[in-house]
């Protein structure tokens, strides 16, 4: 029978991956001039700092889902699912930011998937 808390594990991982993508968007939009005063930097970067706030809020939601999952899912099993983020983030960054993914990277992602399948049986 399916344990609903495994859904919380996957939700946590997907939310973390989304948070990473939002952090990248924020980093691309950030404009910091070291000669500016702190307040001027904040005013010039309201949008990127807003994105960072959203990403941090996603991390909070992810943590709540993670803690809920750990109520019944063994940590040794749940923790390996975090490696799914190592697949989701590069794929999303390739699609959204046109970052390259090498053949070696694809092989590594395949090994991660294989490892998850092997350990979860």
CSV table of C-alpha atoms in Angstrom, one decimal:
chain,number,residue,atom,x,y,z
A,1,UNK,CA,0.0,0.0,0.0
A,2,UNK,CA,1.2,3.5,-0.9
A,3,UNK,CA,2.3,5.6,2.1
A,4,UNK,CA,1.1,9.2,1.5
A,5,UNK,CA,4.2,10.5,3.3
A,6,UNK,CA,6.3,9.4,0.3
A,7,UNK,CA,4.3,12.0,-1.6
A,8,UNK,CA,5.5,14.6,1.0
A,9,UNK,CA,9.1,13.5,0.3
A,10,UNK,CA,8.7,14.0,-3.4
A,11,UNK,CA,6.9,17.3,-2.8
A,12,UNK,CA,9.7,18.5,-0.6
A,13,UNK,CA,12.3,17.7,-3.3
A,14,UNK,CA,10.3,19.3,-6.1
A,15,UNK,CA,9.8,22.5,-4.0
A,16,UNK,CA,13.5,22.6,-3.2
A,17,UNK,CA,14.3,22.4,-6.9
A,18,UNK,CA,11.9,25.2,-7.7
A,19,UNK,CA,13.5,27.3,-5.0
A,20,UNK,CA,16.9,26.8,-6.7
A,21,UNK,CA,15.5,27.9,-10.0
A,22,UNK,CA,14.1,31.0,-8.4
A,23,UNK,CA,17.4,31.7,-6.7
A,24,UNK,CA,19.0,31.6,-10.1
A,25,UNK,CA,16.5,34.0,-11.6
A,26,UNK,CA,17.2,36.4,-8.6
A,27,UNK,CA,20.9,36.1,-9.2
A,28,UNK,CA,20.5,37.0,-12.9
A,29,UNK,CA,18.4,40.1,-11.9
A,30,UNK,CA,20.6,41.3,-9.1
A,31,UNK,CA,22.5,44.5,-9.7
A,32,UNK,CA,25.0,45.4,-7.0
A,33,UNK,CA,27.3,48.4,-7.2
A,34,UNK,CA,29.8,48.2,-4.4
A,35,UNK,CA,30.1,52.0,-4.3
A,36,UNK,CA,26.4,52.4,-3.5
A,37,UNK,CA,25.0,52.7,0.0
A,38,UNK,CA,23.2,49.7,1.4
A,39,UNK,CA,19.8,51.4,1.1
A,40,UNK,CA,20.4,52.2,-2.5
A,41,UNK,CA,21.3,48.6,-3.3
A,42,UNK,CA,18.1,47.5,-1.6
A,43,UNK,CA,16.0,50.0,-3.6
A,44,UNK,CA,17.7,49.0,-6.9
A,45,UNK,CA,17.0,45.3,-6.3
A,46,UNK,CA,13.5,45.1,-5.0
A,47,UNK,CA,12.5,42.5,-7.6
A,48,UNK,CA,15.5,40.1,-7.1
A,49,UNK,CA,15.2,40.4,-3.3
A,50,UNK,CA,11.5,39.6,-3.7
A,51,UNK,CA,12.4,36.5,-5.6
A,52,UNK,CA,14.9,35.5,-2.9
A,53,UNK,CA,12.0,35.9,-0.3
A,54,UNK,CA,9.8,33.6,-2.4
A,55,UNK,CA,12.5,31.0,-2.7
A,56,UNK,CA,13.1,31.1,1.0
A,57,UNK,CA,9.3,30.7,1.6
A,58,UNK,CA,9.4,27.6,-0.7
A,59,UNK,CA,12.3,26.2,1.4
A,60,UNK,CA,10.1,26.7,4.5
A,61,UNK,CA,7.2,24.9,2.8
A,62,UNK,CA,9.6,22.1,1.7
A,63,UNK,CA,10.8,21.7,5.3
A,64,UNK,CA,7.3,21.3,6.6
A,65,UNK,CA,6.6,18.6,3.9
A,66,UNK,CA,9.9,17.0,4.8
A,67,UNK,CA,9.2,16.8,8.5
A,68,UNK,CA,5.7,15.4,7.8
A,69,UNK,CA,7.2,12.7,5.6
A,70,UNK,CA,9.8,11.8,8.3
A,71,UNK,CA,7.0,10.9,10.7
A,72,UNK,CA,6.7,7.5,9.0
A,73,UNK,CA,9.3,7.3,6.2
A,74,UNK,CA,12.7,6.0,7.4
A,75,UNK,CA,15.3,8.8,7.0
A,76,UNK,CA,17.6,6.4,5.2
A,77,UNK,CA,15.0,5.9,2.5
A,78,UNK,CA,13.7,9.5,2.4
A,79,UNK,CA,17.1,11.1,2.2
A,80,UNK,CA,18.1,9.3,-1.0
A,81,UNK,CA,15.1,10.9,-2.7
A,82,UNK,CA,16.9,14.3,-2.3
A,83,UNK,CA,19.1,13.2,-5.1
A,84,UNK,CA,16.2,13.7,-7.5
A,85,UNK,CA,16.9,17.4,-7.1
A,86,UNK,CA,20.3,16.8,-8.8
A,87,UNK,CA,18.3,15.7,-11.8
A,88,UNK,CA,15.5,18.2,-11.7
A,89,UNK,CA,17.6,21.4,-11.3
A,90,UNK,CA,20.0,20.7,-14.2
A,91,UNK,CA,17.1,19.8,-16.5
A,92,UNK,CA,15.2,23.0,-15.5
A,93,UNK,CA,18.4,25.1,-15.8
A,94,UNK,CA,19.0,23.7,-19.2
A,95,UNK,CA,15.5,24.5,-20.4
A,96,UNK,CA,15.1,27.9,-18.7
A,97,UNK,CA,18.6,29.3,-18.7
A,98,UNK,CA,20.1,27.4,-21.7
A,99,UNK,CA,22.8,26.0,-19.5
A,100,UNK,CA,24.6,23.0,-21.1
A,101,UNK,CA,24.3,19.4,-19.9
A,102,UNK,CA,27.2,17.2,-21.0
A,103,UNK,CA,27.1,13.5,-21.8
A,104,UNK,CA,28.9,12.8,-18.6
A,105,UNK,CA,26.2,14.7,-16.7
A,106,UNK,CA,23.5,12.7,-18.4
A,107,UNK,CA,25.3,9.5,-17.4
A,108,UNK,CA,25.5,10.7,-13.8
A,109,UNK,CA,21.8,11.5,-13.8
A,110,UNK,CA,21.1,8.0,-15.1
A,111,UNK,CA,23.2,6.5,-12.3
A,112,UNK,CA,21.3,8.5,-9.8
A,113,UNK,CA,18.0,7.2,-11.1
A,114,UNK,CA,19.4,3.7,-11.1
A,115,UNK,CA,20.6,4.1,-7.5
A,116,UNK,CA,17.2,5.3,-6.4
A,117,UNK,CA,15.5,2.4,-8.0
A,118,UNK,CA,18.0,-0.1,-6.6
A,119,UNK,CA,17.8,1.2,-3.0
A,120,UNK,CA,14.0,1.7,-2.9
A,121,UNK,CA,13.3,-2.0,-3.7
